[in-house]
Tab-separated table of C-alpha atoms and ligand atoms in Angstrom:
chain	number	residue	atom	x	y	z
A	1	MET	CA	83.150	7.481	21.596
A	2	THR	CA	84.918	4.512	20.027
A	3	ARG	CA	86.260	4.954	16.526
A	4	VAL	CA	86.801	1.595	14.862
A	5	VAL	CA	88.768	0.693	11.740
A	6	ILE	CA	88.470	-2.813	10.288
A	7	LEU	CA	90.961	-4.341	7.854
A	8	ALA	CA	89.037	-6.860	5.763
A	9	GLY	CA	89.090	-9.247	2.846
A	10	GLY	CA	85.998	-10.584	1.101
A	11	VAL	CA	83.427	-12.975	2.507
A	12	GLY	CA	84.979	-13.476	5.973
A	13	GLY	CA	85.679	-9.766	6.208
A	14	ALA	CA	82.114	-8.971	5.173
A	15	LYS	CA	80.550	-11.239	7.805
A	16	PHE	CA	82.728	-9.710	10.479
A	17	THR	CA	81.992	-6.159	9.321
A	18	LEU	CA	78.239	-6.854	9.554
A	19	GLY	CA	78.797	-7.887	13.170
A	20	VAL	CA	80.856	-4.801	14.002
A	21	ARG	CA	78.218	-2.589	12.387
A	22	ALA	CA	75.506	-4.172	14.544
A	23	ALA	CA	77.582	-4.014	17.740
A	24	LEU	CA	78.487	-0.352	17.227
A	25	ALA	CA	74.900	0.609	16.384
A	26	ARG	CA	73.675	-1.034	19.575
A	27	ARG	CA	76.277	0.875	21.583
A	28	GLY	CA	75.365	4.164	19.923
A	29	GLU	CA	78.900	4.433	18.521
A	30	PRO	CA	79.819	6.084	15.213
A	31	GLU	CA	80.069	4.087	11.984
A	32	ALA	CA	83.206	2.025	11.506
A	33	THR	CA	85.623	2.480	8.631
A	34	VAL	CA	86.444	-0.693	6.723
A	35	VAL	CA	89.633	-0.801	4.672
A	36	VAL	CA	89.165	-3.499	2.056
A	37	ASN	CA	91.747	-5.626	0.244
A	38	THR	CA	92.064	-4.916	-3.480
A	39	GLY	CA	94.734	-7.558	-4.127
A	40	ASP	CA	92.010	-9.867	-5.528
A	41	ASP	CA	91.149	-7.379	-8.275
A	42	LEU	CA	91.455	-8.314	-11.928
A	43	TRP	CA	90.627	-7.332	-15.478
A	44	LEU	CA	88.385	-9.845	-17.259
A	45	SER	CA	86.455	-9.453	-20.524
A	46	GLY	CA	87.269	-5.759	-20.525
A	47	VAL	CA	85.872	-4.999	-17.089
A	48	ARG	CA	87.491	-4.385	-13.724
A	49	LEU	CA	86.485	-6.821	-10.994
A	50	GLN	CA	87.006	-6.078	-7.302
A	51	PRO	CA	85.793	-9.254	-5.602
A	52	ASP	CA	86.522	-8.279	-1.992
A	53	ILE	CA	85.113	-4.756	-2.367
A	54	ASP	CA	81.960	-6.250	-3.891
A	55	SER	CA	81.635	-8.964	-1.244
A	56	VAL	CA	81.743	-6.352	1.511
A	57	LEU	CA	79.486	-3.928	-0.387
A	58	TYR	CA	76.836	-6.523	-1.245
A	59	ALA	CA	76.796	-7.892	2.311
A	60	LEU	CA	76.472	-4.458	3.905
A	61	ALA	CA	73.737	-3.609	1.424
A	62	GLY	CA	71.900	-6.893	2.056
A	63	GLN	CA	72.289	-7.728	-1.633
A	64	ASN	CA	74.584	-10.736	-1.264
A	65	ASP	CA	73.745	-14.322	-2.123
A	66	THR	CA	73.875	-15.941	1.319
A	67	VAL	CA	73.201	-19.447	-0.015
A	68	ARG	CA	75.951	-19.582	-2.626
A	69	GLY	CA	78.225	-17.458	-0.457
A	70	TRP	CA	79.319	-14.955	-3.114
A	71	GLY	CA	77.856	-12.537	-5.660
A	72	ARG	CA	74.411	-10.947	-5.807
A	73	ALA	CA	71.237	-12.565	-4.536
A	74	GLY	CA	68.937	-13.673	-7.345
A	75	ASP	CA	71.569	-13.268	-10.034
A	76	THR	CA	71.386	-14.912	-13.451
A	77	GLU	CA	74.110	-15.865	-15.932
A	78	ARG	CA	72.784	-14.935	-19.368
A	79	VAL	CA	75.690	-12.673	-20.294
A	80	ASN	CA	78.160	-15.181	-18.902
A	81	THR	CA	76.738	-17.916	-21.146
A	82	GLU	CA	77.113	-15.601	-24.118
A	83	LEU	CA	80.693	-14.682	-23.185
A	84	GLN	CA	81.577	-18.370	-22.943
A	85	ALA	CA	80.039	-18.983	-26.363
A	86	TRP	CA	82.382	-16.315	-27.695
A	87	GLY	CA	85.300	-17.938	-25.895
A	88	ALA	CA	85.791	-14.684	-23.995
A	89	GLY	CA	86.931	-14.419	-20.407
A	90	TRP	CA	87.648	-17.462	-18.271
A	91	PRO	CA	85.386	-20.529	-18.540
A	92	TRP	CA	85.939	-21.290	-14.840
A	93	PHE	CA	85.029	-17.799	-13.666
A	94	THR	CA	81.326	-16.967	-13.612
A	95	LEU	CA	80.193	-13.383	-14.022
A	96	GLY	CA	76.611	-12.866	-12.887
A	97	ASP	CA	74.391	-10.469	-14.834
A	98	LEU	CA	73.725	-8.142	-11.890
A	99	ASP	CA	77.358	-8.412	-10.889
A	100	LEU	CA	78.363	-7.407	-14.423
A	101	GLY	CA	76.260	-4.293	-13.973
A	102	THR	CA	78.516	-3.370	-11.067
A	103	HIS	CA	81.653	-4.139	-13.090
A	104	LEU	CA	80.438	-2.080	-16.074
A	105	ALA	CA	79.578	0.880	-13.864
A	106	ARG	CA	82.956	0.657	-12.155
A	107	THR	CA	84.898	0.286	-15.392
A	108	GLY	CA	83.087	3.215	-16.967
A	109	TRP	CA	83.870	5.444	-14.023
A	110	LEU	CA	87.516	4.351	-14.006
A	111	ARG	CA	87.683	5.169	-17.750
A	112	ASP	CA	86.176	8.583	-16.959
A	113	GLY	CA	89.166	9.160	-14.703
A	114	LEU	CA	87.690	8.503	-11.271
A	115	THR	CA	89.981	6.956	-8.706
A	116	VAL	CA	89.176	3.599	-7.119
A	117	THR	CA	88.280	5.478	-3.920
A	118	GLU	CA	85.778	7.622	-5.826
A	119	VAL	CA	84.341	4.568	-7.564
A	120	VAL	CA	83.869	2.756	-4.234
A	121	GLU	CA	82.196	5.862	-2.841
A	122	ARG	CA	79.757	5.922	-5.783
A	123	LEU	CA	78.992	2.221	-5.523
A	124	ALA	CA	78.420	2.477	-1.768
A	125	ALA	CA	76.179	5.530	-2.193
A	126	ARG	CA	73.464	3.346	-3.722
A	127	TRP	CA	72.618	1.654	-0.428
A	128	PRO	CA	72.752	2.731	3.222
A	129	THR	CA	75.756	0.603	4.169
A	130	GLY	CA	76.220	1.977	7.705
A	131	VAL	CA	79.989	1.758	7.307
A	132	ARG	CA	82.591	3.914	5.594
A	133	MET	CA	84.233	1.763	2.913
A	134	LEU	CA	87.732	2.502	1.657
A	135	PRO	CA	89.878	0.503	-0.760
A	136	MET	CA	93.382	-0.119	0.606
A	137	THR	CA	94.918	1.777	-2.320
A	138	ASP	CA	93.938	3.412	-5.608
A	139	ALA	CA	96.803	1.626	-7.368
A	140	GLU	CA	96.461	-1.636	-9.338
A	141	VAL	CA	98.423	-4.159	-7.311
A	142	ASP	CA	96.744	-7.471	-8.243
A	143	THR	CA	98.072	-10.502	-6.368
A	144	HIS	CA	100.154	-13.019	-8.335
A	145	VAL	CA	101.151	-16.486	-7.207
A	146	GLN	CA	104.624	-17.864	-7.733
A	147	LEU	CA	104.346	-21.643	-8.044
A	148	ALA	CA	106.795	-24.342	-6.968
A	149	ASP	CA	106.973	-25.544	-10.596
A	150	GLY	CA	108.243	-22.128	-11.706
A	151	ARG	CA	104.977	-20.904	-13.213
A	152	ARG	CA	103.372	-17.691	-12.174
A	153	MET	CA	99.708	-16.718	-12.449
A	154	HIS	CA	97.093	-14.266	-11.282
A	155	PHE	CA	95.765	-15.138	-7.842
A	156	GLN	CA	92.217	-15.579	-9.187
A	157	GLU	CA	93.334	-18.171	-11.728
A	158	TRP	CA	95.174	-20.104	-9.041
A	159	TRP	CA	92.290	-19.839	-6.547
A	160	THR	CA	89.268	-20.281	-8.783
A	161	ARG	CA	90.514	-22.437	-11.648
A	162	HIS	CA	93.004	-24.598	-9.772
A	163	ARG	CA	91.257	-24.457	-6.366
A	164	ALA	CA	94.645	-23.632	-4.785
A	165	ALA	CA	95.844	-27.157	-5.691
A	166	LEU	CA	99.115	-26.031	-7.335
A	167	ALA	CA	101.843	-25.636	-4.712
A	168	PRO	CA	102.586	-21.952	-4.150
A	169	VAL	CA	105.893	-20.601	-2.909
A	170	ALA	CA	105.068	-16.897	-2.743
A	171	PHE	CA	102.334	-14.314	-3.166
A	172	GLU	CA	103.321	-11.008	-4.702
A	173	ASN	CA	101.638	-7.723	-5.506
A	174	PRO	CA	103.678	-6.184	-8.306
A	175	GLY	CA	103.905	-2.424	-7.936
A	176	ILE	CA	102.856	-2.350	-4.296
A	177	ASP	CA	106.220	-0.855	-3.259
A	178	ARG	CA	105.284	2.271	-5.199
A	179	ALA	CA	101.620	2.289	-4.139
A	180	THR	CA	100.228	4.666	-1.563
A	181	PRO	CA	97.324	4.044	0.794
A	182	ALA	CA	93.991	5.309	-0.517
A	183	PRO	CA	93.048	8.795	0.709
A	184	GLY	CA	91.696	8.583	4.235
A	185	VAL	CA	93.208	5.208	5.141
A	186	LEU	CA	96.145	6.449	7.231
A	187	GLU	CA	94.018	9.222	8.726
A	188	ALA	CA	91.308	6.750	9.784
A	189	ILE	CA	93.858	4.414	11.381
A	190	ALA	CA	95.554	7.303	13.198
A	191	ALA	CA	92.208	8.524	14.542
A	192	ALA	CA	90.991	5.047	15.512
A	193	ASP	CA	90.553	3.939	19.103
A	194	VAL	CA	90.630	0.345	17.911
A	195	VAL	CA	91.940	-1.310	14.754
A	196	LEU	CA	90.412	-4.741	14.147
A	197	LEU	CA	91.994	-7.305	11.841
A	198	ALA	CA	89.019	-9.292	10.520
A	199	PRO	CA	89.233	-13.110	10.513
A	200	SER	CA	90.096	-12.820	6.819
A	201	ASN	CA	92.807	-14.742	5.009
A	202	PRO	CA	96.003	-13.482	6.694
A	203	VAL	CA	98.108	-14.001	3.558
A	204	VAL	CA	96.081	-12.803	0.567
A	205	SER	CA	93.452	-10.584	2.262
A	206	ILE	CA	95.083	-8.885	5.266
A	207	GLY	CA	98.616	-9.358	3.855
A	208	PRO	CA	98.226	-7.004	0.859
A	209	ILE	CA	96.557	-4.303	2.997
A	210	LEU	CA	99.479	-4.317	5.438
A	211	ALA	CA	101.916	-4.365	2.501
A	212	VAL	CA	100.745	-1.010	1.147
A	213	PRO	CA	103.622	1.248	2.224
A	214	GLY	CA	102.678	3.122	5.372
A	215	VAL	CA	99.767	0.947	6.475
A	216	ARG	CA	101.692	-1.495	8.669
A	217	ASP	CA	103.448	1.377	10.441
A	218	ALA	CA	100.152	3.198	10.915
A	219	VAL	CA	98.547	0.099	12.462
A	220	ARG	CA	101.577	-0.384	14.686
A	221	ALA	CA	101.134	3.203	15.902
A	222	ALA	CA	97.377	2.835	16.482
A	223	ARG	CA	95.873	3.041	19.976
A	224	ARG	CA	94.668	-0.556	20.187
A	225	VAL	CA	95.063	-3.402	17.693
A	226	LEU	CA	93.119	-6.646	17.955
A	227	GLY	CA	92.966	-9.534	15.544
A	228	VAL	CA	90.244	-12.143	15.188
A	229	SER	CA	91.228	-15.693	14.308
A	230	GLY	CA	89.941	-17.157	11.046
A	231	ILE	CA	91.039	-20.533	12.332
A	232	ILE	CA	88.733	-22.568	14.535
A	233	GLY	CA	89.894	-25.854	16.040
A	234	GLY	CA	93.066	-25.913	13.977
A	235	ALA	CA	91.332	-25.536	10.612
A	236	VAL	CA	90.275	-22.667	8.396
A	237	VAL	CA	86.522	-22.399	8.529
A	238	ARG	CA	85.880	-22.619	4.839
A	239	GLY	CA	88.020	-22.257	1.779
A	240	MET	CA	91.689	-22.808	1.208
A	241	ALA	CA	93.469	-20.260	3.373
A	242	ASP	CA	95.560	-23.053	4.920
A	243	VAL	CA	97.387	-23.487	1.593
A	244	CYS	CA	98.306	-19.793	1.657
A	245	LEU	CA	99.530	-20.023	5.247
A	246	ALA	CA	101.646	-23.102	4.487
A	247	ALA	CA	103.292	-21.271	1.578
A	248	ILE	CA	104.592	-18.588	3.913
A	249	GLY	CA	105.612	-21.114	6.565
A	250	VAL	CA	102.773	-20.511	9.021
A	251	ASP	CA	100.947	-23.483	10.573
A	252	THR	CA	97.149	-23.545	10.424
A	253	ARG	CA	96.844	-22.908	14.141
A	254	ALA	CA	95.422	-19.949	16.020
A	255	ASP	CA	98.686	-19.362	17.907
A	256	ALA	CA	100.774	-19.570	14.732
A	257	VAL	CA	98.671	-16.909	12.994
A	258	ALA	CA	98.884	-14.728	16.109
A	259	ALA	CA	102.669	-15.136	15.960
A	260	HIS	CA	102.574	-14.244	12.256
A	261	TYR	CA	100.982	-10.875	13.095
A	262	GLY	CA	103.196	-10.605	16.177
A	263	ALA	CA	102.984	-8.702	19.452
A	264	ARG	CA	103.057	-4.932	19.531
A	265	SER	CA	105.395	-5.177	22.506
A	266	THR	CA	107.920	-6.748	20.104
A	267	GLY	CA	107.481	-4.070	17.460
A	268	ARG	CA	104.778	-5.927	15.512
A	269	LEU	CA	100.986	-5.585	15.414
A	270	LEU	CA	98.763	-7.192	18.037
A	271	ASP	CA	97.713	-6.162	21.529
A	272	ALA	CA	95.162	-8.953	21.732
A	273	TRP	CA	94.015	-11.967	19.710
A	274	VAL	CA	90.418	-13.125	19.733
A	275	MET	CA	90.571	-16.885	19.383
A	276	ALA	CA	88.009	-19.683	19.302
A	277	GLU	CA	86.825	-21.665	22.314
A	278	GLU	CA	87.930	-24.774	20.420
A	279	ASP	CA	91.496	-23.408	20.540
A	280	ALA	CA	91.423	-22.356	24.217
A	281	ALA	CA	94.313	-24.734	24.986
A	282	LEU	CA	96.514	-22.491	22.822
A	283	ALA	CA	95.748	-19.353	24.850
A	284	PRO	CA	98.895	-19.711	27.026
A	285	ALA	CA	101.003	-20.010	23.850
A	286	VAL	CA	99.470	-16.765	22.576
A	287	ALA	CA	100.034	-15.079	25.946
A	288	SER	CA	103.678	-16.159	25.872
A	289	LEU	CA	104.058	-14.213	22.613
A	290	GLY	CA	103.110	-11.064	24.512
A	291	ILE	CA	99.622	-11.012	22.978
A	292	ARG	CA	96.570	-11.084	25.236
A	293	PRO	CA	94.345	-14.049	24.301
A	294	VAL	CA	90.589	-13.427	24.292
A	295	VAL	CA	88.685	-16.705	23.993
A	296	ALA	CA	85.201	-16.504	22.472
A	297	PRO	CA	82.790	-18.408	20.220
A	298	LEU	CA	84.009	-17.522	16.710
A	299	TRP	CA	81.452	-19.093	14.373
A	300	MET	CA	79.929	-16.258	12.305
A	301	THR	CA	76.732	-18.185	11.672
A	302	ASP	CA	74.564	-15.056	11.562
A	303	VAL	CA	74.802	-11.333	12.272
A	304	ALA	CA	74.083	-11.858	15.990
A	305	ALA	CA	76.988	-14.302	16.256
A	306	SER	CA	79.310	-11.925	14.387
A	307	ALA	CA	78.143	-9.047	16.600
A	308	ALA	CA	78.980	-11.095	19.704
A	309	ILE	CA	82.521	-11.547	18.341
A	310	ALA	CA	82.739	-7.807	17.714
A	311	ASP	CA	81.517	-7.203	21.281
A	312	ALA	CA	84.203	-9.508	22.677
A	313	ALA	CA	86.860	-7.577	20.744
A	314	LEU	CA	85.500	-4.138	21.639
A	315	ASP	CA	85.133	-5.065	25.338
A	316	ALA	CA	88.689	-6.409	25.419
A	317	ALA	CA	89.973	-3.221	23.777
A	318	ALA	CA	88.121	-1.063	26.302
A	319	ARG	CA	89.402	-3.139	29.241
A	320	ASP	CA	93.000	-2.693	28.155
A	321	ARG	CA	92.796	1.033	27.596
B	401	GDP	P1	87.590	-14.029	0.892
B	401	GDP	O1	88.378	-12.815	0.479
B	401	GDP	O2	86.226	-14.058	0.316
B	401	GDP	O3	88.357	-15.293	0.758
B	401	GDP	O4	87.321	-13.829	2.443
B	401	GDP	P2	88.253	-13.344	3.608
B	401	GDP	O5	89.696	-13.394	3.298
B	401	GDP	O6	87.695	-12.061	4.154
B	401	GDP	O7	87.901	-14.433	4.710
B	401	GDP	C1	88.215	-15.788	4.507
B	401	GDP	C2	88.504	-16.371	5.867
B	401	GDP	O8	87.401	-16.176	6.723
B	401	GDP	C3	88.754	-17.850	5.825
B	401	GDP	O9	90.140	-18.088	5.846
B	401	GDP	C4	88.072	-18.401	7.069
B	401	GDP	O10	88.975	-19.019	7.927
B	401	GDP	C5	87.454	-17.179	7.723
B	401	GDP	N1	86.100	-17.445	8.159
B	401	GDP	C6	85.039	-17.766	7.378
B	401	GDP	N2	83.939	-17.991	8.126
B	401	GDP	C7	84.321	-17.799	9.420
B	401	GDP	C8	83.636	-17.892	10.679
B	401	GDP	O11	82.462	-18.213	10.772
B	401	GDP	N3	84.373	-17.600	11.794
B	401	GDP	C9	85.693	-17.247	11.743
B	401	GDP	N4	86.339	-16.986	12.882
B	401	GDP	N5	86.371	-17.178	10.572
B	401	GDP	C10	85.689	-17.443	9.442
B	402	CA	CA1	89.465	-12.275	-1.263
């Protein structure tokens, strides 16, 4: 039996989780646990949004909009139009009608006193997701961006309104020092045969999860830890993760991100690093860090492709055991 825990952000994390789910099902292995970033969360127009939780949930449930890349398939924007007419919310941030249903349900349950973990459990109970979903923490630790010009703003404003164009110097999660991992997170990592770091944004998706006190140490103590590169051929696949990496002094290169996570043999995280064929020339550099390079096709074009990546990671983990 192989017990797998995935640390994941939103869209990249969701695609990877779909692949792991398929690979494990084919192998007759138990369902994976996915620990999802909640640093992207925000309050807007009176409701609580959890973009990464929803991206993973909608994808696992087959309810995601695969064309647009985010939100619910077949969504409309009637309420959003009305909110904008009122001047409520953020004009650059679209809230779909079906999506708002999720946010209203979540906010109501939070107001009733449920924890984030309990809310996620209720949301996930609607569909057979085939994965156990956990938020990284029950605490509110929304990511803020410190800008080079001295300003500071919520991550979502920086990312969505400014398209990451304002130079950042740091990403912070106020209150995270006092946060605790959500119930079940440390237990799942301790029981795992393999912990997989999804090819999610290392800074604002995986970063906050590892920053919840206790999580990094738990991962470090896990049986096997493998990361999957979100960089292919020296570029982030889609989006603006390179800006985040630059802000923390990490080059947009597969070996640099591997070095950022570091080798377990040096007291850091990784046993192995699954990197793209396009970056095969960097495999020796990764090996010299004390991290075993695993070169594979890394384009998550469909579930089969993502499952092949999961297979490469699971096979490498089994080989090393
Ligand atoms: P977000 O929270 O929605 O931004 O999504 P994540 O943080 O989970 O994932 C974003 C990252 O996924 C990006 O930085 C991309 O580099 C990576 N990514 C997206 N598509 C692919 C793909 O097909 N293959 C790989 N290896 N990485 C991908
Ligand atoms: Ca995200």
